[in-house]
mmCIF file of C-alpha atoms and ligand atoms in Angstrom:
data_model
loop_
_atom_site.group_PDB
_atom_site.id
_atom_site.type_symbol
_atom_site.label_atom_id
_atom_site.label_comp_id
_atom_site.label_asym_id
_atom_site.label_seq_id
_atom_site.Cartn_x
_atom_site.Cartn_y
_atom_site.Cartn_z
ATOM 1 C CA MET H 18 0.000 0.000 0.000
ATOM 2 C CA ASN H 19 1.189 3.517 -0.776
ATOM 3 C CA ASP H 20 1.001 5.445 2.504
ATOM 4 C CA SER H 21 1.543 8.782 0.804
ATOM 5 C CA LEU H 22 -1.752 8.511 -1.087
ATOM 6 C CA ILE H 23 -4.932 9.955 0.347
ATOM 7 C CA TYR H 24 -7.765 7.830 -0.983
ATOM 8 C CA LEU H 25 -11.089 9.695 -0.970
ATOM 9 C CA ASP H 26 -12.956 7.628 -3.546
ATOM 10 C CA ASN H 27 -14.697 5.121 -1.299
ATOM 11 C CA ALA H 28 -18.093 5.730 -2.926
ATOM 12 C CA ALA H 29 -16.644 4.301 -6.151
ATOM 13 C CA THR H 30 -14.983 1.420 -4.327
ATOM 14 C CA SER H 31 -13.468 1.186 -0.876
ATOM 15 C CA TRP H 32 -9.702 1.042 -0.541
ATOM 16 C CA PRO H 33 -7.745 -0.345 1.164
ATOM 17 C CA LYS H 34 -9.572 -3.495 2.256
ATOM 18 C CA PRO H 35 -9.084 -5.102 5.664
ATOM 19 C CA PRO H 36 -6.257 -7.696 5.300
ATOM 20 C CA ALA H 37 -8.705 -10.507 6.167
ATOM 21 C CA VAL H 38 -10.490 -9.921 2.838
ATOM 22 C CA GLY H 39 -7.535 -10.724 0.583
ATOM 23 C CA GLN H 40 -6.583 -13.615 2.861
ATOM 24 C CA ALA H 41 -10.067 -15.132 2.552
ATOM 25 C CA VAL H 42 -9.951 -14.863 -1.266
ATOM 26 C CA LEU H 43 -6.604 -16.672 -1.324
ATOM 27 C CA ARG H 44 -7.754 -19.313 1.170
ATOM 28 C CA PHE H 45 -10.800 -20.060 -0.973
ATOM 29 C CA MET H 46 -8.631 -20.505 -4.054
ATOM 30 C CA GLU H 47 -6.202 -22.771 -2.234
ATOM 31 C CA GLU H 48 -8.541 -24.763 -0.022
ATOM 32 C CA ALA H 49 -11.913 -24.833 -1.782
ATOM 33 C CA GLY H 50 -11.353 -23.822 -5.383
ATOM 34 C CA ALA H 51 -13.912 -26.231 -6.871
ATOM 35 C CA ASN H 52 -17.339 -25.550 -8.347
ATOM 36 C CA PRO H 53 -19.944 -25.290 -5.545
ATOM 37 C CA GLY H 54 -23.179 -27.258 -5.710
ATOM 38 C CA ARG H 55 -22.226 -29.026 -8.935
ATOM 39 C CA SER H 56 -20.086 -31.988 -7.956
ATOM 40 C CA ALA H 57 -20.390 -34.084 -4.825
ATOM 41 C CA HIS H 58 -16.692 -34.276 -3.990
ATOM 42 C CA ARG H 59 -15.189 -32.710 -0.919
ATOM 43 C CA LEU H 60 -13.812 -29.573 -2.554
ATOM 44 C CA SER H 61 -17.140 -28.809 -4.193
ATOM 45 C CA VAL H 62 -18.932 -29.318 -0.887
ATOM 46 C CA GLU H 63 -16.415 -27.083 0.869
ATOM 47 C CA ALA H 64 -16.864 -24.352 -1.765
ATOM 48 C CA ALA H 65 -20.653 -24.540 -1.313
ATOM 49 C CA ARG H 66 -20.241 -24.373 2.459
ATOM 50 C CA ARG H 67 -18.127 -21.224 2.254
ATOM 51 C CA ILE H 68 -20.566 -19.541 -0.101
ATOM 52 C CA TYR H 69 -23.447 -20.395 2.221
ATOM 53 C CA SER H 70 -21.470 -18.864 5.041
ATOM 54 C CA ALA H 71 -21.152 -15.660 2.960
ATOM 55 C CA ARG H 72 -24.925 -15.807 2.436
ATOM 56 C CA GLU H 73 -25.431 -16.002 6.200
ATOM 57 C CA ALA H 74 -23.197 -12.972 6.720
ATOM 58 C CA ALA H 75 -25.055 -10.934 4.081
ATOM 59 C CA ALA H 76 -28.396 -11.942 5.606
ATOM 60 C CA GLU H 77 -27.202 -10.943 9.072
ATOM 61 C CA ILE H 78 -26.123 -7.465 8.069
ATOM 62 C CA PHE H 79 -29.514 -6.700 6.452
ATOM 63 C CA ASN H 80 -31.664 -8.671 8.925
ATOM 64 C CA ALA H 81 -32.873 -11.131 6.312
ATOM 65 C CA ASP H 82 -32.786 -14.898 5.920
ATOM 66 C CA PRO H 83 -29.795 -16.497 4.159
ATOM 67 C CA LEU H 84 -31.910 -18.050 1.409
ATOM 68 C CA GLN H 85 -33.382 -14.639 0.602
ATOM 69 C CA VAL H 86 -29.948 -13.495 -0.602
ATOM 70 C CA ALA H 87 -29.133 -14.022 -4.297
ATOM 71 C CA PHE H 88 -25.545 -13.090 -5.097
ATOM 72 C CA THR H 89 -24.806 -10.998 -8.163
ATOM 73 C CA GLN H 90 -21.703 -9.352 -9.544
ATOM 74 C CA ASN H 91 -22.738 -5.878 -8.361
ATOM 75 C CA ALA H 92 -25.663 -3.655 -7.328
ATOM 76 C CA THR H 93 -26.400 -2.782 -10.966
ATOM 77 C CA LEU H 94 -27.146 -6.395 -11.851
ATOM 78 C CA ALA H 95 -29.201 -6.773 -8.679
ATOM 79 C CA LEU H 96 -31.305 -3.716 -9.595
ATOM 80 C CA ASN H 97 -31.754 -4.968 -13.162
ATOM 81 C CA LEU H 98 -32.849 -8.380 -11.871
ATOM 82 C CA ALA H 99 -35.536 -6.746 -9.748
ATOM 83 C CA LEU H 100 -36.718 -4.182 -12.305
ATOM 84 C CA TYR H 101 -36.778 -6.398 -15.386
ATOM 85 C CA GLY H 102 -37.915 -9.327 -13.280
ATOM 86 C CA LEU H 103 -41.062 -7.698 -11.953
ATOM 87 C CA LEU H 104 -42.155 -4.764 -14.118
ATOM 88 C CA ARG H 105 -44.306 -5.363 -17.186
ATOM 89 C CA ALA H 106 -45.862 -3.107 -19.837
ATOM 90 C CA GLY H 107 -48.750 -1.237 -18.237
ATOM 91 C CA ASP H 108 -47.146 -1.169 -14.785
ATOM 92 C CA HIS H 109 -46.318 2.086 -13.045
ATOM 93 C CA VAL H 110 -43.125 2.647 -11.062
ATOM 94 C CA ILE H 111 -42.164 5.542 -8.790
ATOM 95 C CA THR H 112 -38.610 6.704 -8.286
ATOM 96 C CA SER H 113 -36.676 9.841 -7.228
ATOM 97 C CA SER H 114 -34.753 12.533 -9.048
ATOM 98 C CA ILE H 115 -31.471 11.563 -7.379
ATOM 99 C CA GLU H 116 -31.049 8.049 -8.744
ATOM 100 C CA HIS H 117 -27.903 6.583 -10.233
ATOM 101 C CA ASN H 118 -27.997 5.382 -13.847
ATOM 102 C CA SER H 119 -28.216 1.825 -12.543
ATOM 103 C CA VAL H 120 -31.866 2.684 -11.849
ATOM 104 C CA MET H 121 -32.485 5.442 -14.409
ATOM 105 C CA ARG H 122 -31.189 3.592 -17.453
ATOM 106 C CA PRO H 123 -33.248 0.418 -17.003
ATOM 107 C CA LEU H 124 -36.306 2.571 -16.262
ATOM 108 C CA ARG H 125 -35.782 4.765 -19.330
ATOM 109 C CA ARG H 126 -35.458 1.608 -21.430
ATOM 110 C CA MET H 127 -38.583 0.088 -19.861
ATOM 111 C CA GLU H 128 -40.518 3.308 -20.474
ATOM 112 C CA LYS H 129 -40.081 2.623 -24.180
ATOM 113 C CA ASP H 130 -41.596 -0.804 -23.585
ATOM 114 C CA GLY H 131 -44.735 0.558 -21.907
ATOM 115 C CA VAL H 132 -43.776 0.906 -18.232
ATOM 116 C CA GLU H 133 -44.985 4.208 -16.782
ATOM 117 C CA VAL H 134 -42.368 6.056 -14.693
ATOM 118 C CA SER H 135 -42.969 8.866 -12.160
ATOM 119 C CA ILE H 136 -39.955 10.743 -10.847
ATOM 120 C CA ILE H 137 -40.447 12.439 -7.495
ATOM 121 C CA PRO H 138 -38.217 15.494 -7.164
ATOM 122 C CA CYS H 139 -35.819 15.942 -4.283
ATOM 123 C CA SER H 140 -35.045 19.597 -3.497
ATOM 124 C CA PRO H 141 -31.500 20.906 -4.046
ATOM 125 C CA TRP H 142 -31.250 20.979 -0.233
ATOM 126 C CA GLY H 143 -32.125 17.331 0.062
ATOM 127 C CA GLU H 144 -35.790 17.547 1.075
ATOM 128 C CA PHE H 145 -37.806 14.599 -0.161
ATOM 129 C CA ASP H 146 -41.434 14.528 0.903
ATOM 130 C CA PRO H 147 -42.933 11.036 1.387
ATOM 131 C CA ASP H 148 -46.346 12.609 0.725
ATOM 132 C CA ASP H 149 -45.220 13.247 -2.851
ATOM 133 C CA VAL H 150 -44.684 9.492 -3.203
ATOM 134 C CA ARG H 151 -48.086 8.792 -1.676
ATOM 135 C CA ASN H 152 -49.724 11.265 -4.054
ATOM 136 C CA ALA H 153 -48.025 9.678 -7.056
ATOM 137 C CA LEU H 154 -49.531 6.244 -6.376
ATOM 138 C CA GLN H 155 -51.846 4.956 -9.115
ATOM 139 C CA PRO H 156 -53.985 1.821 -9.354
ATOM 140 C CA ASN H 157 -51.288 0.285 -11.620
ATOM 141 C CA THR H 158 -48.313 1.217 -9.387
ATOM 142 C CA ARG H 159 -46.281 -1.942 -8.917
ATOM 143 C CA MET H 160 -43.081 -0.704 -7.379
ATOM 144 C CA ILE H 161 -41.265 2.164 -5.685
ATOM 145 C CA VAL H 162 -37.525 2.132 -6.332
ATOM 146 C CA LEU H 163 -35.246 4.464 -4.391
ATOM 147 C CA THR H 164 -31.625 4.877 -3.566
ATOM 148 C CA ARG H 165 -31.137 5.164 0.183
ATOM 149 C CA SER H 166 -28.349 7.674 -0.282
ATOM 150 C CA SER H 167 -27.205 9.818 -3.209
ATOM 151 C CA ASN H 168 -23.790 8.822 -4.513
ATOM 152 C CA VAL H 169 -23.212 12.499 -5.370
ATOM 153 C CA THR H 170 -24.078 14.291 -2.137
ATOM 154 C CA GLY H 171 -24.715 11.584 0.449
ATOM 155 C CA THR H 172 -28.312 12.807 0.931
ATOM 156 C CA VAL H 173 -30.341 10.061 2.643
ATOM 157 C CA LEU H 174 -33.966 9.409 1.675
ATOM 158 C CA PRO H 175 -36.614 8.476 4.309
ATOM 159 C CA ILE H 176 -36.794 4.789 3.351
ATOM 160 C CA ARG H 177 -38.754 3.555 6.367
ATOM 161 C CA ARG H 178 -41.524 6.115 5.846
ATOM 162 C CA ILE H 179 -41.700 5.172 2.180
ATOM 163 C CA GLY H 180 -41.808 1.509 3.262
ATOM 164 C CA GLU H 181 -44.932 2.253 5.301
ATOM 165 C CA ILE H 182 -46.540 3.940 2.302
ATOM 166 C CA ALA H 183 -45.617 1.011 0.045
ATOM 167 C CA ARG H 184 -47.047 -1.551 2.477
ATOM 168 C CA ARG H 185 -50.306 0.322 2.861
ATOM 169 C CA ALA H 186 -50.670 0.581 -0.901
ATOM 170 C CA GLY H 187 -49.693 -3.034 -1.575
ATOM 171 C CA VAL H 188 -46.745 -1.866 -3.676
ATOM 172 C CA LEU H 189 -43.222 -3.341 -3.639
ATOM 173 C CA LEU H 190 -40.299 -1.275 -2.336
ATOM 174 C CA LEU H 191 -36.892 -1.825 -3.975
ATOM 175 C CA THR H 192 -33.921 -0.007 -2.430
ATOM 176 C CA ASP H 193 -30.508 0.694 -3.922
ATOM 177 C CA GLU H 194 -28.087 0.290 -1.018
ATOM 178 C CA ALA H 195 -24.913 0.677 -3.096
ATOM 179 C CA GLN H 196 -23.762 3.600 -0.941
ATOM 180 C CA THR H 197 -25.181 2.462 2.369
ATOM 181 C CA ALA H 198 -24.515 -1.265 2.820
ATOM 182 C CA GLY H 199 -21.999 -1.320 5.671
ATOM 183 C CA THR H 200 -22.006 2.427 6.267
ATOM 184 C CA PHE H 201 -25.574 3.034 7.446
ATOM 185 C CA PRO H 202 -27.927 0.935 9.614
ATOM 186 C CA ILE H 203 -30.195 -1.101 7.342
ATOM 187 C CA ASP H 204 -32.902 -3.453 8.528
ATOM 188 C CA MET H 205 -34.811 -5.109 5.718
ATOM 189 C CA LYS H 206 -37.724 -6.034 7.999
ATOM 190 C CA ALA H 207 -38.011 -2.864 10.111
ATOM 191 C CA ASP H 208 -37.489 -0.664 7.032
ATOM 192 C CA LEU H 209 -40.264 -2.592 5.241
ATOM 193 C CA ILE H 210 -38.096 -3.291 2.192
ATOM 194 C CA ASP H 211 -39.193 -5.956 -0.285
ATOM 195 C CA LEU H 212 -36.134 -6.019 -2.532
ATOM 196 C CA LEU H 213 -32.727 -4.756 -1.483
ATOM 197 C CA ALA H 214 -29.866 -4.352 -3.963
ATOM 198 C CA PHE H 215 -26.337 -4.103 -2.564
ATOM 199 C CA THR H 216 -22.780 -4.087 -3.735
ATOM 200 C CA GLY H 217 -19.986 -5.894 -1.937
ATOM 201 C CA HIS H 218 -17.004 -3.741 -2.831
ATOM 202 C CA LYS H 219 -17.875 -0.431 -1.151
ATOM 203 C CA GLY H 220 -18.954 -0.195 2.498
ATOM 204 C CA LEU H 221 -18.836 -3.965 2.960
ATOM 205 C CA TYR H 222 -15.114 -3.936 2.036
ATOM 206 C CA GLY H 223 -15.393 -7.024 -0.184
ATOM 207 C CA PRO H 224 -13.748 -7.485 -3.587
ATOM 208 C CA PRO H 225 -15.209 -6.012 -6.780
ATOM 209 C CA GLY H 226 -17.500 -8.416 -8.632
ATOM 210 C CA THR H 227 -19.637 -9.119 -5.570
ATOM 211 C CA GLY H 228 -23.081 -7.933 -4.572
ATOM 212 C CA GLY H 229 -26.605 -9.223 -4.328
ATOM 213 C CA LEU H 230 -30.339 -8.880 -4.332
ATOM 214 C CA VAL H 231 -32.202 -9.693 -1.124
ATOM 215 C CA VAL H 232 -35.751 -10.759 -1.937
ATOM 216 C CA GLY H 233 -38.354 -10.383 0.803
ATOM 217 C CA GLU H 234 -41.320 -12.612 1.409
ATOM 218 C CA ARG H 235 -43.876 -10.283 -0.192
ATOM 219 C CA VAL H 236 -42.303 -10.939 -3.603
ATOM 220 C CA ASN H 237 -44.083 -13.681 -5.505
ATOM 221 C CA LEU H 238 -41.240 -15.708 -7.018
ATOM 222 C CA LYS H 239 -43.549 -16.991 -9.734
ATOM 223 C CA GLU H 240 -43.857 -13.388 -10.948
ATOM 224 C CA LEU H 241 -40.112 -12.690 -10.737
ATOM 225 C CA GLN H 242 -38.848 -13.488 -14.235
ATOM 226 C CA PRO H 243 -35.138 -14.296 -14.090
ATOM 227 C CA LEU H 244 -33.075 -12.136 -16.435
ATOM 228 C CA ILE H 245 -30.471 -14.872 -16.772
ATOM 229 C CA GLN H 246 -31.242 -18.563 -16.853
ATOM 230 C CA GLY H 247 -28.946 -21.554 -16.842
ATOM 231 C CA GLY H 248 -27.291 -24.176 -14.712
ATOM 232 C CA THR H 249 -27.829 -23.872 -10.975
ATOM 233 C CA GLY H 250 -26.589 -27.282 -9.829
ATOM 234 C CA SER H 251 -30.159 -27.939 -8.582
ATOM 235 C CA ARG H 252 -33.130 -29.690 -10.263
ATOM 236 C CA SER H 253 -30.865 -30.572 -13.178
ATOM 237 C CA GLU H 254 -33.484 -32.921 -14.563
ATOM 238 C CA TYR H 255 -35.623 -29.910 -15.592
ATOM 239 C CA GLU H 256 -34.977 -27.658 -18.546
ATOM 240 C CA GLU H 257 -36.937 -24.853 -16.869
ATOM 241 C CA GLN H 258 -35.389 -22.444 -14.394
ATOM 242 C CA PRO H 259 -36.150 -23.310 -10.736
ATOM 243 C CA VAL H 260 -38.576 -20.949 -8.975
ATOM 244 C CA PHE H 261 -36.975 -20.967 -5.532
ATOM 245 C CA MET H 262 -34.409 -18.643 -3.987
ATOM 246 C CA PRO H 263 -31.586 -18.170 -4.490
ATOM 247 C CA ASP H 264 -31.284 -20.561 -7.442
ATOM 248 C CA CYS H 265 -33.890 -18.755 -9.555
ATOM 249 C CA LEU H 266 -31.565 -15.722 -9.719
ATOM 250 C CA GLU H 267 -28.157 -17.421 -9.558
ATOM 251 C CA SER H 268 -27.287 -19.226 -12.790
ATOM 252 C CA GLY H 269 -23.754 -20.178 -13.755
ATOM 253 C CA THR H 270 -20.659 -20.724 -11.654
ATOM 254 C CA PRO H 271 -20.542 -18.115 -8.867
ATOM 255 C CA ASN H 272 -17.605 -15.948 -7.867
ATOM 256 C CA GLY H 273 -16.701 -18.171 -4.903
ATOM 257 C CA ALA H 274 -13.372 -16.519 -4.166
ATOM 258 C CA GLY H 275 -14.954 -13.069 -4.298
ATOM 259 C CA LEU H 276 -17.793 -14.162 -2.033
ATOM 260 C CA ALA H 277 -15.322 -15.570 0.490
ATOM 261 C CA GLY H 278 -13.689 -12.135 0.482
ATOM 262 C CA LEU H 279 -17.104 -10.504 0.821
ATOM 263 C CA GLU H 280 -17.879 -12.622 3.861
ATOM 264 C CA ALA H 281 -14.604 -11.544 5.455
ATOM 265 C CA GLY H 282 -15.463 -7.904 4.719
ATOM 266 C CA ILE H 283 -18.958 -8.210 6.173
ATOM 267 C CA ARG H 284 -17.712 -9.989 9.301
ATOM 268 C CA TRP H 285 -15.100 -7.271 9.730
ATOM 269 C CA VAL H 286 -17.809 -4.578 9.456
ATOM 270 C CA LEU H 287 -20.095 -6.452 11.868
ATOM 271 C CA GLU H 288 -17.306 -6.785 14.382
ATOM 272 C CA LYS H 289 -16.355 -3.141 14.191
ATOM 273 C CA GLY H 290 -20.033 -2.163 14.302
ATOM 274 C CA ILE H 291 -21.880 0.014 11.797
ATOM 275 C CA PRO H 292 -22.610 2.741 14.419
ATOM 276 C CA THR H 293 -18.863 3.013 15.158
ATOM 277 C CA ILE H 294 -17.991 3.135 11.455
ATOM 278 C CA ARG H 295 -20.700 5.704 10.814
ATOM 279 C CA GLN H 296 -19.616 7.886 13.715
ATOM 280 C CA HIS H 297 -16.019 7.910 12.483
ATOM 281 C CA GLU H 298 -16.988 8.682 8.885
ATOM 282 C CA MET H 299 -19.465 11.394 9.829
ATOM 283 C CA GLN H 300 -16.959 13.082 12.139
ATOM 284 C CA LEU H 301 -14.548 13.325 9.228
ATOM 285 C CA CYS H 302 -17.398 14.392 6.957
ATOM 286 C CA SER H 303 -18.272 17.277 9.321
ATOM 287 C CA GLN H 304 -14.621 18.290 9.449
ATOM 288 C CA LEU H 305 -14.505 18.266 5.644
ATOM 289 C CA MET H 306 -17.776 20.198 5.231
ATOM 290 C CA ASP H 307 -16.797 22.819 7.859
ATOM 291 C CA GLY H 308 -13.434 23.272 6.172
ATOM 292 C CA ILE H 309 -14.809 23.477 2.637
ATOM 293 C CA SER H 310 -17.554 25.940 3.504
ATOM 294 C CA ALA H 311 -14.923 28.345 4.879
ATOM 295 C CA ILE H 312 -12.908 28.421 1.632
ATOM 296 C CA GLU H 313 -13.619 31.333 -0.666
ATOM 297 C CA GLY H 314 -14.590 30.356 -4.191
ATOM 298 C CA VAL H 315 -15.582 26.811 -3.236
ATOM 299 C CA THR H 316 -19.254 25.753 -3.347
ATOM 300 C CA MET H 317 -20.589 22.594 -1.787
ATOM 301 C CA VAL H 318 -23.739 20.929 -3.139
ATOM 302 C CA GLY H 319 -26.457 19.123 -1.159
ATOM 303 C CA THR H 320 -27.502 19.227 2.482
ATOM 304 C CA ARG H 321 -25.043 19.872 5.317
ATOM 305 C CA GLU H 322 -27.154 18.072 7.927
ATOM 306 C CA VAL H 323 -24.990 15.133 9.062
ATOM 307 C CA LEU H 324 -27.900 13.031 10.296
ATOM 308 C CA LEU H 325 -29.402 13.088 6.831
ATOM 309 C CA ARG H 326 -26.365 12.106 4.814
ATOM 310 C CA THR H 327 -23.563 9.643 4.276
ATOM 311 C CA ALA H 328 -19.899 10.637 4.115
ATOM 312 C CA VAL H 329 -19.862 11.894 0.531
ATOM 313 C CA VAL H 330 -19.066 15.551 -0.163
ATOM 314 C CA SER H 331 -19.361 17.184 -3.581
ATOM 315 C CA PHE H 332 -18.112 20.645 -4.451
ATOM 316 C CA THR H 333 -16.945 22.917 -7.233
ATOM 317 C CA ILE H 334 -14.185 25.519 -7.361
ATOM 318 C CA ASP H 335 -14.993 28.780 -9.182
ATOM 319 C CA GLY H 336 -13.374 29.015 -12.578
ATOM 320 C CA LEU H 337 -12.088 25.437 -12.673
ATOM 321 C CA GLN H 338 -13.528 22.354 -14.303
ATOM 322 C CA PRO H 339 -13.940 19.469 -11.828
ATOM 323 C CA SER H 340 -11.671 17.378 -14.072
ATOM 324 C CA GLU H 341 -8.856 19.934 -13.726
ATOM 325 C CA VAL H 342 -9.244 19.938 -9.939
ATOM 326 C CA GLY H 343 -9.200 16.139 -9.835
ATOM 327 C CA GLN H 344 -6.064 15.995 -11.941
ATOM 328 C CA ARG H 345 -4.251 18.520 -9.739
ATOM 329 C CA LEU H 346 -5.308 16.725 -6.580
ATOM 330 C CA ASP H 347 -3.940 13.467 -7.939
ATOM 331 C CA GLU H 348 -0.745 14.702 -9.568
ATOM 332 C CA GLU H 349 0.304 17.398 -7.103
ATOM 333 C CA TYR H 350 -1.084 16.110 -3.813
ATOM 334 C CA GLY H 351 -1.625 12.358 -4.180
ATOM 335 C CA ILE H 352 -5.320 12.829 -3.335
ATOM 336 C CA LEU H 353 -7.586 10.436 -5.211
ATOM 337 C CA CYS H 354 -11.239 11.292 -5.756
ATOM 338 C CA ARG H 355 -13.901 11.096 -8.462
ATOM 339 C CA VAL H 356 -14.981 14.057 -10.605
ATOM 340 C CA GLY H 357 -17.712 14.695 -13.170
ATOM 341 C CA LEU H 358 -21.219 13.264 -13.186
ATOM 342 C CA HIS H 359 -20.660 10.066 -11.179
ATOM 343 C CA CYS H 360 -23.011 8.081 -13.491
ATOM 344 C CA ALA H 361 -25.856 10.094 -11.963
ATOM 345 C CA PRO H 362 -26.949 12.872 -14.371
ATOM 346 C CA ALA H 363 -30.435 13.069 -12.835
ATOM 347 C CA ALA H 364 -28.911 13.648 -9.405
ATOM 348 C CA HIS H 365 -26.615 16.369 -10.736
ATOM 349 C CA ARG H 366 -29.608 18.075 -12.365
ATOM 350 C CA THR H 367 -31.297 17.987 -8.961
ATOM 351 C CA TRP H 368 -28.275 19.462 -7.198
ATOM 352 C CA GLY H 369 -27.801 22.084 -9.941
ATOM 353 C CA SER H 370 -24.390 20.753 -10.944
ATOM 354 C CA PHE H 371 -25.259 19.401 -14.403
ATOM 355 C CA PRO H 372 -23.538 19.185 -16.899
ATOM 356 C CA ALA H 373 -20.093 20.015 -15.501
ATOM 357 C CA GLY H 374 -20.510 17.858 -12.411
ATOM 358 C CA THR H 375 -18.523 18.184 -9.213
ATOM 359 C CA VAL H 376 -15.403 17.095 -7.404
ATOM 360 C CA ARG H 377 -16.464 14.328 -5.021
ATOM 361 C CA PHE H 378 -14.644 13.275 -1.869
ATOM 362 C CA SER H 379 -16.009 10.075 -0.356
ATOM 363 C CA ILE H 380 -14.754 9.001 3.037
ATOM 364 C CA GLY H 381 -14.078 5.463 4.223
ATOM 365 C CA VAL H 382 -13.295 3.836 7.521
ATOM 366 C CA PHE H 383 -9.521 4.020 6.982
ATOM 367 C CA ASN H 384 -9.400 7.777 6.423
ATOM 368 C CA THR H 385 -8.031 9.942 9.208
ATOM 369 C CA SER H 386 -8.555 13.469 10.455
ATOM 370 C CA ALA H 387 -5.000 14.337 9.354
ATOM 371 C CA GLN H 388 -5.834 13.229 5.804
ATOM 372 C CA ILE H 389 -8.931 15.446 5.775
ATOM 373 C CA GLU H 390 -6.771 18.383 6.936
ATOM 374 C CA SER H 391 -4.335 17.695 4.068
ATOM 375 C CA ALA H 392 -7.207 17.497 1.591
ATOM 376 C CA LEU H 393 -8.567 20.829 2.863
ATOM 377 C CA ALA H 394 -5.129 22.429 2.596
ATOM 378 C CA ALA H 395 -4.890 21.213 -1.011
ATOM 379 C CA ILE H 396 -8.308 22.651 -1.913
ATOM 380 C CA ARG H 397 -7.363 25.960 -0.259
ATOM 381 C CA GLN H 398 -4.205 26.157 -2.360
ATOM 382 C CA ILE H 399 -5.926 25.217 -5.605
ATOM 383 C CA ALA H 400 -8.768 27.700 -4.999
ATOM 384 C CA LYS H 401 -6.321 30.478 -4.038
ATOM 385 C CA ARG H 402 -4.027 29.936 -7.014
ATOM 386 C CA ASN H 403 -7.022 30.318 -9.215
ATOM 387 C CA HIS H 404 -7.999 33.761 -7.887
HETATM 388 N N1 LIG D 720 -21.497 4.378 -8.452
HETATM 389 C C1 LIG D 720 -20.124 4.476 -8.075
HETATM 390 C C2 LIG D 720 -19.742 5.892 -7.786
HETATM 391 O O1 LIG D 720 -20.568 6.659 -7.371
HETATM 392 C C3 LIG D 720 -19.198 3.761 -8.966
HETATM 393 O O2 LIG D 720 -18.603 6.258 -7.974
#
């Protein structure tokens, strides 16, 4: 690891990972590298056992049951499985104006195929009124799909209140937890979530290529059309896809080594405790926001209220393109962040930062207060040089 780097791109993927994650990947390859659930020999059984153990860990962190967890390669695939799996022409779906393209692009495509889409606006200050969702309900509304937290500004949406609205209306609630799994308390049952999409490589500190869709009991599996069909190692005598979880959504050889790493990441997060992780990240986030708001010529976007956000801070510097700022931060200061539109043009329109985008710092558990001070000093210098 390069200690001189300051990594502030944890919303894209977390780095570094706890050492246990890489060790678990290697152990899987060396000790259980066979194909799980396919063969009956000891290595295959061991691979299946380790993947089930990862399923238990994922279920624990979201308060679900292990067999409700279908692993995918990322949150995008999980969201696509839920959206394409359940929405049909003539259905209506409600979403927000701060979604990532992993939600917006499938919905825009499905609109062309006859799915009706309502987009509930979030204010530039992060206010999102659950009553607007309630008022948008129609007799043909099938689903509400919402990110829990904007990947651009960290703004958190009131998922539990929307869950209550969805339950009362008999509508499914799908949440995008790409930014919140591992960084924010999530309880599938208490939050009244029916489908929960997560990625493994951000706040859960697993390897890239891991994630999943948690499918709650209100989802009728007979209505959930699998996007991908194929070998599952189960019911091999049938040429039709099984209709039970997780096999209905998990075709083909899984990423066993990655999932072993994901389990290690989740167990590490569980042991540290999400409240402890969140407190650390939000302390640094406050330090960053206080510092940035005191710099002349620098404008932050989104809400400043720490209770209503995750540790993602977006800003612009007068007279400079975000890409120029990002390049200077990297080349001159060794500070790594993400600039531009963050695959979320709708969100940037909401925050008023479209089309140029922003410079985004996203904090992880391994960042320190001293690193935030260095990042602030760098922004001060860049902003000053530009005046
Ligand atoms: N969606 C990820 C991000 O916000 C990749 O950077």
